[in-house]
Amino acid sequence: MAETFGTVTAAFFPAPRPEPVLLGNTGMDTLEIISRLRVSDVSPAVLEAMHVAVEQLNNDYSHMEPAVLVEEGQRWLNRLIALHDGRLSLEQRREVLSLAGQVARLVGCVEYDMGRKAAAEATRRAALTLGLESGDSDVVGWAHEMRSWYSLTEGNYRAAIAAARAGLEAVGPGHSVTVQLWAHQAKAWARIGDRRQVEVALDHGRAVLEALPYPENPGNHFVIDPSKWDFYTMDCYRHVGEDRLAATYASEVIRSSTTPDGAITKPMRVAEAHITLGVIAAREGDLEAALAGGRAALASDRQSLPSLVMHSRELVAEFAAPICGRSASRRVCGAAEVHRFLDRRTSAATVSTQKRRSKLDDRRVWRRRGKTL
């Protein structure tokens, strides 16, 4: 019958509706019920302090010992969990989830720097979930950026491009992370060898960065400061064979990352700049300068191990290439020296991480014992 009249059955025979007794049974009117959603036991000052703490953690990324930073990040995650378990307004609950996502992305980055790839990926996924649940598109974008960076350092360049594109679709323009997503695409295309796509990605990223206001806190790891664009361009031009331009950008990266009194503010950028100068020196046949660049890069205390391995291998590959006026034995010795430096750095970082874990395990045991006494 319903079909005859061009309608649906429910229009003639509607399903019975439940009695609207909910409001009456609560003893509250609508306005009172809705107002309870805004009740909270947490003051705005507490959340503001949390924001300050998370910002400081992001500032500490470039210079704090990785194991210590992970421990600090996990401690603040526990505090945020305790806040989330309390009575919060809906807006505050989203804010706490957003802060937890911001801390998780930092911890994931540092875990990856330490070579703890499985833990880093699990933390990255947690950050992505927290970003989606809180509606924080910036955290979502950085979670995709992390996946792109992981793939890039693992040599999976197509996956790096795909992850960067997924991040761009998730956040859109106007975010600092958008610049980094375009940069990762440029780096991946450079390693694939597609010069045209490198320039396309660099042009897009440069345009986004140009439109962004100068950051209030350029020391925050998750804020792209204008000087970092030279760092991206340096990497790309090194791979496409533009040695003169790459060297110019490398020198500028070192200059902008060093204070007048000689203190290095961005050690990981400076390390890659030295690798770049070392690669170019090796291509020009100056193995002593190439080794000096490698030594300078590997001597830094704050390193990202996967990144260090990736770039050091590029320098080793240059030693393996035939160079006019240099014997094969000298090239082999140069490559071996870089390998030794790299092995020592990797081993030292592994031992440091194991010691830190052992101390944490001992601390947890004593805490448990204290609770049972």
PDB file of C-alpha atoms in Angstrom, residues 32-275:
ATOM      1  CA  GLU A  32      19.855  22.113  34.412  1.00  0.00           C
ATOM      2  CA  ILE A  33      20.890  18.854  32.757  1.00  0.00           C
ATOM      3  CA  ILE A  34      22.894  20.636  30.052  1.00  0.00           C
ATOM      4  CA  SER A  35      24.569  22.878  32.608  1.00  0.00           C
ATOM      5  CA  ARG A  36      25.918  19.799  34.418  1.00  0.00           C
ATOM      6  CA  LEU A  37      27.905  18.947  31.269  1.00  0.00           C
ATOM      7  CA  ARG A  38      29.916  22.099  31.905  1.00  0.00           C
ATOM      8  CA  VAL A  39      30.697  21.370  35.553  1.00  0.00           C
ATOM      9  CA  SER A  40      34.339  20.623  36.341  1.00  0.00           C
ATOM     10  CA  ASP A  41      36.622  20.020  39.300  1.00  0.00           C
ATOM     11  CA  VAL A  42      39.617  21.396  37.365  1.00  0.00           C
ATOM     12  CA  SER A  43      40.330  25.110  37.254  1.00  0.00           C
ATOM     13  CA  PRO A  44      41.465  26.882  34.061  1.00  0.00           C
ATOM     14  CA  ALA A  45      44.764  27.632  35.812  1.00  0.00           C
ATOM     15  CA  VAL A  46      45.550  23.911  36.052  1.00  0.00           C
ATOM     16  CA  LEU A  47      45.005  23.378  32.334  1.00  0.00           C
ATOM     17  CA  GLU A  48      47.044  26.464  31.531  1.00  0.00           C
ATOM     18  CA  ALA A  49      49.908  25.030  33.605  1.00  0.00           C
ATOM     19  CA  MET A  50      49.594  21.797  31.613  1.00  0.00           C
ATOM     20  CA  HIS A  51      49.888  23.756  28.373  1.00  0.00           C
ATOM     21  CA  VAL A  52      53.052  25.449  29.642  1.00  0.00           C
ATOM     22  CA  ALA A  53      54.550  22.101  30.675  1.00  0.00           C
ATOM     23  CA  VAL A  54      53.835  20.501  27.285  1.00  0.00           C
ATOM     24  CA  GLU A  55      55.317  23.510  25.490  1.00  0.00           C
ATOM     25  CA  GLN A  56      58.485  23.170  27.564  1.00  0.00           C
ATOM     26  CA  LEU A  57      58.758  19.469  26.718  1.00  0.00           C
ATOM     27  CA  ASN A  58      58.595  20.374  23.033  1.00  0.00           C
ATOM     28  CA  ASN A  59      61.341  22.955  23.587  1.00  0.00           C
ATOM     29  CA  ASP A  60      63.516  20.343  25.310  1.00  0.00           C
ATOM     30  CA  TYR A  61      63.500  18.021  22.297  1.00  0.00           C
ATOM     31  CA  SER A  62      66.623  19.395  20.642  1.00  0.00           C
ATOM     32  CA  HIS A  63      68.960  19.191  23.630  1.00  0.00           C
ATOM     33  CA  MET A  64      67.638  16.927  26.409  1.00  0.00           C
ATOM     34  CA  GLU A  65      68.906  13.357  26.703  1.00  0.00           C
ATOM     35  CA  PRO A  66      66.343  11.196  24.872  1.00  0.00           C
ATOM     36  CA  ALA A  67      65.791   8.676  27.680  1.00  0.00           C
ATOM     37  CA  VAL A  68      65.201  11.488  30.175  1.00  0.00           C
ATOM     38  CA  LEU A  69      62.787  13.219  27.821  1.00  0.00           C
ATOM     39  CA  VAL A  70      60.798  10.016  27.294  1.00  0.00           C
ATOM     40  CA  GLU A  71      60.583   9.545  31.048  1.00  0.00           C
ATOM     41  CA  GLU A  72      59.392  13.134  31.507  1.00  0.00           C
ATOM     42  CA  GLY A  73      56.846  12.727  28.728  1.00  0.00           C
ATOM     43  CA  GLN A  74      55.448   9.559  30.261  1.00  0.00           C
ATOM     44  CA  ARG A  75      55.214  11.255  33.647  1.00  0.00           C
ATOM     45  CA  TRP A  76      53.126  14.079  32.171  1.00  0.00           C
ATOM     46  CA  LEU A  77      50.956  11.559  30.328  1.00  0.00           C
ATOM     47  CA  ASN A  78      50.159   9.944  33.671  1.00  0.00           C
ATOM     48  CA  ARG A  79      49.193  13.336  35.079  1.00  0.00           C
ATOM     49  CA  LEU A  80      46.926  13.984  32.118  1.00  0.00           C
ATOM     50  CA  ILE A  81      45.327  10.557  32.585  1.00  0.00           C
ATOM     51  CA  ALA A  82      44.635  11.420  36.219  1.00  0.00           C
ATOM     52  CA  LEU A  83      43.001  14.666  35.097  1.00  0.00           C
ATOM     53  CA  HIS A  84      40.943  12.842  32.479  1.00  0.00           C
ATOM     54  CA  ASP A  85      39.645  10.427  35.111  1.00  0.00           C
ATOM     55  CA  GLY A  86      38.268  13.338  37.146  1.00  0.00           C
ATOM     56  CA  ARG A  87      35.184  15.444  36.545  1.00  0.00           C
ATOM     57  CA  LEU A  88      35.734  17.663  33.519  1.00  0.00           C
ATOM     58  CA  SER A  89      33.520  19.704  31.264  1.00  0.00           C
ATOM     59  CA  LEU A  90      33.192  18.474  27.679  1.00  0.00           C
ATOM     60  CA  GLU A  91      35.468  21.252  26.477  1.00  0.00           C
ATOM     61  CA  GLN A  92      38.083  20.460  29.123  1.00  0.00           C
ATOM     62  CA  ARG A  93      37.939  16.759  28.297  1.00  0.00           C
ATOM     63  CA  ARG A  94      38.752  17.524  24.662  1.00  0.00           C
ATOM     64  CA  GLU A  95      41.541  19.824  25.802  1.00  0.00           C
ATOM     65  CA  VAL A  96      43.093  17.132  27.995  1.00  0.00           C
ATOM     66  CA  LEU A  97      42.913  14.595  25.149  1.00  0.00           C
ATOM     67  CA  SER A  98      44.579  17.130  22.856  1.00  0.00           C
ATOM     68  CA  LEU A  99      47.390  17.709  25.368  1.00  0.00           C
ATOM     69  CA  ALA A 100      47.853  13.952  25.745  1.00  0.00           C
ATOM     70  CA  GLY A 101      48.109  13.685  21.956  1.00  0.00           C
ATOM     71  CA  GLN A 102      50.756  16.416  21.899  1.00  0.00           C
ATOM     72  CA  VAL A 103      52.836  14.619  24.536  1.00  0.00           C
ATOM     73  CA  ALA A 104      52.392  11.265  22.778  1.00  0.00           C
ATOM     74  CA  ARG A 105      53.695  12.643  19.473  1.00  0.00           C
ATOM     75  CA  LEU A 106      56.781  13.982  21.268  1.00  0.00           C
ATOM     76  CA  VAL A 107      57.429  10.676  23.038  1.00  0.00           C
ATOM     77  CA  GLY A 108      56.977   8.815  19.744  1.00  0.00           C
ATOM     78  CA  CYS A 109      59.541  11.041  18.023  1.00  0.00           C
ATOM     79  CA  VAL A 110      62.093  10.566  20.789  1.00  0.00           C
ATOM     80  CA  GLU A 111      61.527   6.804  20.947  1.00  0.00           C
ATOM     81  CA  TYR A 112      62.264   6.654  17.238  1.00  0.00           C
ATOM     82  CA  ASP A 113      65.406   8.758  17.737  1.00  0.00           C
ATOM     83  CA  MET A 114      66.535   6.137  20.243  1.00  0.00           C
ATOM     84  CA  GLY A 115      66.025   3.340  17.725  1.00  0.00           C
ATOM     85  CA  ARG A 116      62.968   1.925  19.520  1.00  0.00           C
ATOM     86  CA  LYS A 117      60.958   1.636  16.320  1.00  0.00           C
ATOM     87  CA  ALA A 118      58.158  -0.666  17.522  1.00  0.00           C
ATOM     88  CA  ALA A 119      57.472   1.486  20.573  1.00  0.00           C
ATOM     89  CA  ALA A 120      57.605   4.636  18.448  1.00  0.00           C
ATOM     90  CA  GLU A 121      55.016   3.304  16.001  1.00  0.00           C
ATOM     91  CA  ALA A 122      52.684   2.274  18.829  1.00  0.00           C
ATOM     92  CA  THR A 123      53.009   5.733  20.386  1.00  0.00           C
ATOM     93  CA  ARG A 124      52.437   7.371  17.010  1.00  0.00           C
ATOM     94  CA  ARG A 125      49.190   5.441  16.573  1.00  0.00           C
ATOM     95  CA  ALA A 126      48.100   6.500  20.058  1.00  0.00           C
ATOM     96  CA  ALA A 127      48.810  10.137  19.173  1.00  0.00           C
ATOM     97  CA  LEU A 128      46.751   9.788  15.995  1.00  0.00           C
ATOM     98  CA  THR A 129      43.808   8.365  17.943  1.00  0.00           C
ATOM     99  CA  LEU A 130      44.019  11.098  20.573  1.00  0.00           C
ATOM    100  CA  GLY A 131      44.166  13.742  17.864  1.00  0.00           C
ATOM    101  CA  LEU A 132      41.084  12.344  16.148  1.00  0.00           C
ATOM    102  CA  GLU A 133      39.129  11.997  19.401  1.00  0.00           C
ATOM    103  CA  SER A 134      39.966  15.533  20.524  1.00  0.00           C
ATOM    104  CA  GLY A 135      39.493  17.086  17.098  1.00  0.00           C
ATOM    105  CA  ASP A 136      43.077  18.396  17.120  1.00  0.00           C
ATOM    106  CA  SER A 137      44.004  18.393  13.439  1.00  0.00           C
ATOM    107  CA  ASP A 138      47.557  19.515  14.230  1.00  0.00           C
ATOM    108  CA  VAL A 139      48.227  16.368  16.249  1.00  0.00           C
ATOM    109  CA  VAL A 140      46.637  14.283  13.479  1.00  0.00           C
ATOM    110  CA  GLY A 141      48.890  15.933  10.906  1.00  0.00           C
ATOM    111  CA  TRP A 142      52.030  15.302  12.950  1.00  0.00           C
ATOM    112  CA  ALA A 143      51.056  11.652  13.437  1.00  0.00           C
ATOM    113  CA  HIS A 144      51.036  11.291   9.639  1.00  0.00           C
ATOM    114  CA  GLU A 145      54.303  13.252   9.465  1.00  0.00           C
ATOM    115  CA  MET A 146      55.901  10.785  11.870  1.00  0.00           C
ATOM    116  CA  ARG A 147      54.816   7.859   9.680  1.00  0.00           C
ATOM    117  CA  SER A 148      56.303   9.646   6.659  1.00  0.00           C
ATOM    118  CA  TRP A 149      59.580  10.274   8.515  1.00  0.00           C
ATOM    119  CA  TYR A 150      59.810   6.678   9.708  1.00  0.00           C
ATOM    120  CA  SER A 151      59.357   5.447   6.134  1.00  0.00           C
ATOM    121  CA  LEU A 152      61.902   7.925   4.775  1.00  0.00           C
ATOM    122  CA  THR A 153      64.660   6.805   7.161  1.00  0.00           C
ATOM    123  CA  GLU A 154      63.841   3.163   6.426  1.00  0.00           C
ATOM    124  CA  GLY A 155      64.325   3.741   2.695  1.00  0.00           C
ATOM    125  CA  ASN A 156      60.651   3.246   1.832  1.00  0.00           C
ATOM    126  CA  TYR A 157      60.297   6.438  -0.178  1.00  0.00           C
ATOM    127  CA  ARG A 158      56.937   5.723  -1.836  1.00  0.00           C
ATOM    128  CA  ALA A 159      55.416   5.016   1.573  1.00  0.00           C
ATOM    129  CA  ALA A 160      56.894   8.290   2.853  1.00  0.00           C
ATOM    130  CA  ILE A 161      55.176  10.179   0.034  1.00  0.00           C
ATOM    131  CA  ALA A 162      51.865   8.388   0.639  1.00  0.00           C
ATOM    132  CA  ALA A 163      51.945   9.161   4.369  1.00  0.00           C
ATOM    133  CA  ALA A 164      52.763  12.816   3.691  1.00  0.00           C
ATOM    134  CA  ARG A 165      49.863  13.094   1.275  1.00  0.00           C
ATOM    135  CA  ALA A 166      47.528  11.496   3.820  1.00  0.00           C
ATOM    136  CA  GLY A 167      48.647  14.109   6.323  1.00  0.00           C
ATOM    137  CA  LEU A 168      47.977  16.943   3.879  1.00  0.00           C
ATOM    138  CA  GLU A 169      44.464  15.634   3.271  1.00  0.00           C
ATOM    139  CA  ALA A 170      43.848  15.389   7.016  1.00  0.00           C
ATOM    140  CA  VAL A 171      44.953  18.890   8.004  1.00  0.00           C
ATOM    141  CA  GLY A 172      44.745  21.081   4.926  1.00  0.00           C
ATOM    142  CA  PRO A 173      46.714  24.333   4.522  1.00  0.00           C
ATOM    143  CA  GLY A 174      47.524  26.816   7.243  1.00  0.00           C
ATOM    144  CA  HIS A 175      49.296  24.445   9.633  1.00  0.00           C
ATOM    145  CA  SER A 176      52.984  24.364  10.465  1.00  0.00           C
ATOM    146  CA  VAL A 177      53.029  20.614   9.931  1.00  0.00           C
ATOM    147  CA  THR A 178      51.928  21.166   6.325  1.00  0.00           C
ATOM    148  CA  VAL A 179      55.370  22.592   5.580  1.00  0.00           C
ATOM    149  CA  GLN A 180      57.067  19.504   6.969  1.00  0.00           C
ATOM    150  CA  LEU A 181      54.779  17.192   5.002  1.00  0.00           C
ATOM    151  CA  TRP A 182      55.753  18.891   1.752  1.00  0.00           C
ATOM    152  CA  ALA A 183      59.412  18.739   2.807  1.00  0.00           C
ATOM    153  CA  HIS A 184      59.225  14.982   3.371  1.00  0.00           C
ATOM    154  CA  GLN A 185      57.778  14.554  -0.094  1.00  0.00           C
ATOM    155  CA  ALA A 186      60.613  16.613  -1.549  1.00  0.00           C
ATOM    156  CA  LYS A 187      63.206  14.522   0.328  1.00  0.00           C
ATOM    157  CA  ALA A 188      61.630  11.278  -0.848  1.00  0.00           C
ATOM    158  CA  TRP A 189      61.443  12.434  -4.478  1.00  0.00           C
ATOM    159  CA  ALA A 190      65.084  13.545  -4.271  1.00  0.00           C
ATOM    160  CA  ARG A 191      66.145  10.057  -3.213  1.00  0.00           C
ATOM    161  CA  ILE A 192      64.005   8.499  -5.933  1.00  0.00           C
ATOM    162  CA  GLY A 193      65.716  10.821  -8.406  1.00  0.00           C
ATOM    163  CA  ASP A 194      62.727  12.793  -9.730  1.00  0.00           C
ATOM    164  CA  ARG A 195      64.053  16.360  -9.893  1.00  0.00           C
ATOM    165  CA  ARG A 196      60.779  17.817 -11.197  1.00  0.00           C
ATOM    166  CA  GLN A 197      58.741  16.474  -8.290  1.00  0.00           C
ATOM    167  CA  VAL A 198      61.403  17.740  -5.873  1.00  0.00           C
ATOM    168  CA  GLU A 199      60.940  21.288  -7.137  1.00  0.00           C
ATOM    169  CA  VAL A 200      57.132  20.965  -7.097  1.00  0.00           C
ATOM    170  CA  ALA A 201      57.142  19.829  -3.457  1.00  0.00           C
ATOM    171  CA  LEU A 202      59.658  22.493  -2.438  1.00  0.00           C
ATOM    172  CA  ASP A 203      57.599  25.210  -4.136  1.00  0.00           C
ATOM    173  CA  HIS A 204      54.422  24.110  -2.334  1.00  0.00           C
ATOM    174  CA  GLY A 205      56.137  23.942   1.031  1.00  0.00           C
ATOM    175  CA  ARG A 206      57.842  27.299   0.546  1.00  0.00           C
ATOM    176  CA  ALA A 207      54.505  28.936  -0.335  1.00  0.00           C
ATOM    177  CA  VAL A 208      52.836  27.528   2.796  1.00  0.00           C
ATOM    178  CA  LEU A 209      55.699  28.668   5.019  1.00  0.00           C
ATOM    179  CA  GLU A 210      55.684  32.121   3.438  1.00  0.00           C
ATOM    180  CA  ALA A 211      51.989  32.533   4.310  1.00  0.00           C
ATOM    181  CA  LEU A 212      52.409  31.528   7.963  1.00  0.00           C
ATOM    182  CA  PRO A 213      53.099  34.166  10.629  1.00  0.00           C
ATOM    183  CA  TYR A 214      56.484  34.059  12.309  1.00  0.00           C
ATOM    184  CA  PRO A 215      56.191  31.569  15.201  1.00  0.00           C
ATOM    185  CA  GLU A 216      55.951  32.899  18.741  1.00  0.00           C
ATOM    186  CA  ASN A 217      58.126  30.043  19.972  1.00  0.00           C
ATOM    187  CA  PRO A 218      60.495  28.835  17.230  1.00  0.00           C
ATOM    188  CA  GLY A 219      62.206  26.568  19.770  1.00  0.00           C
ATOM    189  CA  ASN A 220      59.175  24.269  19.825  1.00  0.00           C
ATOM    190  CA  HIS A 221      60.061  21.127  17.858  1.00  0.00           C
ATOM    191  CA  PHE A 222      56.582  21.028  16.327  1.00  0.00           C
ATOM    192  CA  VAL A 223      56.704  24.587  15.026  1.00  0.00           C
ATOM    193  CA  ILE A 224      58.471  25.128  11.709  1.00  0.00           C
ATOM    194  CA  ASP A 225      60.676  28.186  11.885  1.00  0.00           C
ATOM    195  CA  PRO A 226      61.704  29.847   8.594  1.00  0.00           C
ATOM    196  CA  SER A 227      65.367  28.881   8.984  1.00  0.00           C
ATOM    197  CA  LYS A 228      64.430  25.205   8.811  1.00  0.00           C
ATOM    198  CA  TRP A 229      63.542  25.586   5.140  1.00  0.00           C
ATOM    199  CA  ASP A 230      67.233  25.922   4.317  1.00  0.00           C
ATOM    200  CA  PHE A 231      67.732  22.600   6.113  1.00  0.00           C
ATOM    201  CA  TYR A 232      65.116  20.883   3.918  1.00  0.00           C
ATOM    202  CA  THR A 233      66.454  22.408   0.710  1.00  0.00           C
ATOM    203  CA  MET A 234      70.022  21.443   1.616  1.00  0.00           C
ATOM    204  CA  ASP A 235      69.034  17.779   1.896  1.00  0.00           C
ATOM    205  CA  CYS A 236      67.202  17.760  -1.428  1.00  0.00           C
ATOM    206  CA  TYR A 237      69.928  19.534  -3.398  1.00  0.00           C
ATOM    207  CA  ARG A 238      72.576  17.202  -1.972  1.00  0.00           C
ATOM    208  CA  HIS A 239      70.690  14.279  -3.474  1.00  0.00           C
ATOM    209  CA  VAL A 240      69.997  15.783  -6.887  1.00  0.00           C
ATOM    210  CA  GLY A 241      73.656  16.735  -7.350  1.00  0.00           C
ATOM    211  CA  GLU A 242      73.404  20.503  -6.858  1.00  0.00           C
ATOM    212  CA  ASP A 243      76.559  20.521  -4.754  1.00  0.00           C
ATOM    213  CA  ARG A 244      77.247  24.246  -4.823  1.00  0.00           C
ATOM    214  CA  LEU A 245      73.733  25.126  -3.670  1.00  0.00           C
ATOM    215  CA  ALA A 246      73.740  22.318  -1.100  1.00  0.00           C
ATOM    216  CA  ALA A 247      77.005  23.604   0.376  1.00  0.00           C
ATOM    217  CA  THR A 248      75.638  27.142   0.553  1.00  0.00           C
ATOM    218  CA  TYR A 249      72.545  25.967   2.411  1.00  0.00           C
ATOM    219  CA  ALA A 250      74.644  23.754   4.716  1.00  0.00           C
ATOM    220  CA  SER A 251      76.785  26.709   5.730  1.00  0.00           C
ATOM    221  CA  GLU A 252      73.668  28.764   6.408  1.00  0.00           C
ATOM    222  CA  VAL A 253      72.157  25.959   8.519  1.00  0.00           C
ATOM    223  CA  ILE A 254      75.295  25.850  10.679  1.00  0.00           C
ATOM    224  CA  ARG A 255      75.362  29.637  11.005  1.00  0.00           C
ATOM    225  CA  SER A 256      71.680  29.990  11.949  1.00  0.00           C
ATOM    226  CA  SER A 257      71.925  27.117  14.458  1.00  0.00           C
ATOM    227  CA  THR A 258      74.933  28.527  16.302  1.00  0.00           C
ATOM    228  CA  THR A 259      74.879  31.398  18.797  1.00  0.00           C
ATOM    229  CA  PRO A 260      77.542  34.165  18.737  1.00  0.00           C
ATOM    230  CA  ASP A 261      79.381  32.461  21.614  1.00  0.00           C
ATOM    231  CA  GLY A 262      79.558  29.181  19.683  1.00  0.00           C
ATOM    232  CA  ALA A 263      76.741  27.231  21.372  1.00  0.00           C
ATOM    233  CA  ILE A 264      74.778  24.988  19.020  1.00  0.00           C
ATOM    234  CA  THR A 265      71.006  25.385  19.388  1.00  0.00           C
ATOM    235  CA  LYS A 266      69.949  22.845  16.737  1.00  0.00           C
ATOM    236  CA  PRO A 267      72.477  19.992  16.975  1.00  0.00           C
ATOM    237  CA  MET A 268      70.662  17.575  14.679  1.00  0.00           C
ATOM    238  CA  ARG A 269      70.395  20.148  11.902  1.00  0.00           C
ATOM    239  CA  VAL A 270      74.084  21.004  12.298  1.00  0.00           C
ATOM    240  CA  ALA A 271      75.038  17.319  12.191  1.00  0.00           C
ATOM    241  CA  GLU A 272      73.294  16.830   8.854  1.00  0.00           C
ATOM    242  CA  ALA A 273      74.849  20.021   7.527  1.00  0.00           C
ATOM    243  CA  HIS A 274      78.303  18.594   8.334  1.00  0.00           C
ATOM    244  CA  ILE A 275      77.335  15.346   6.573  1.00  0.00           C
TER     245      ILE A 275
END
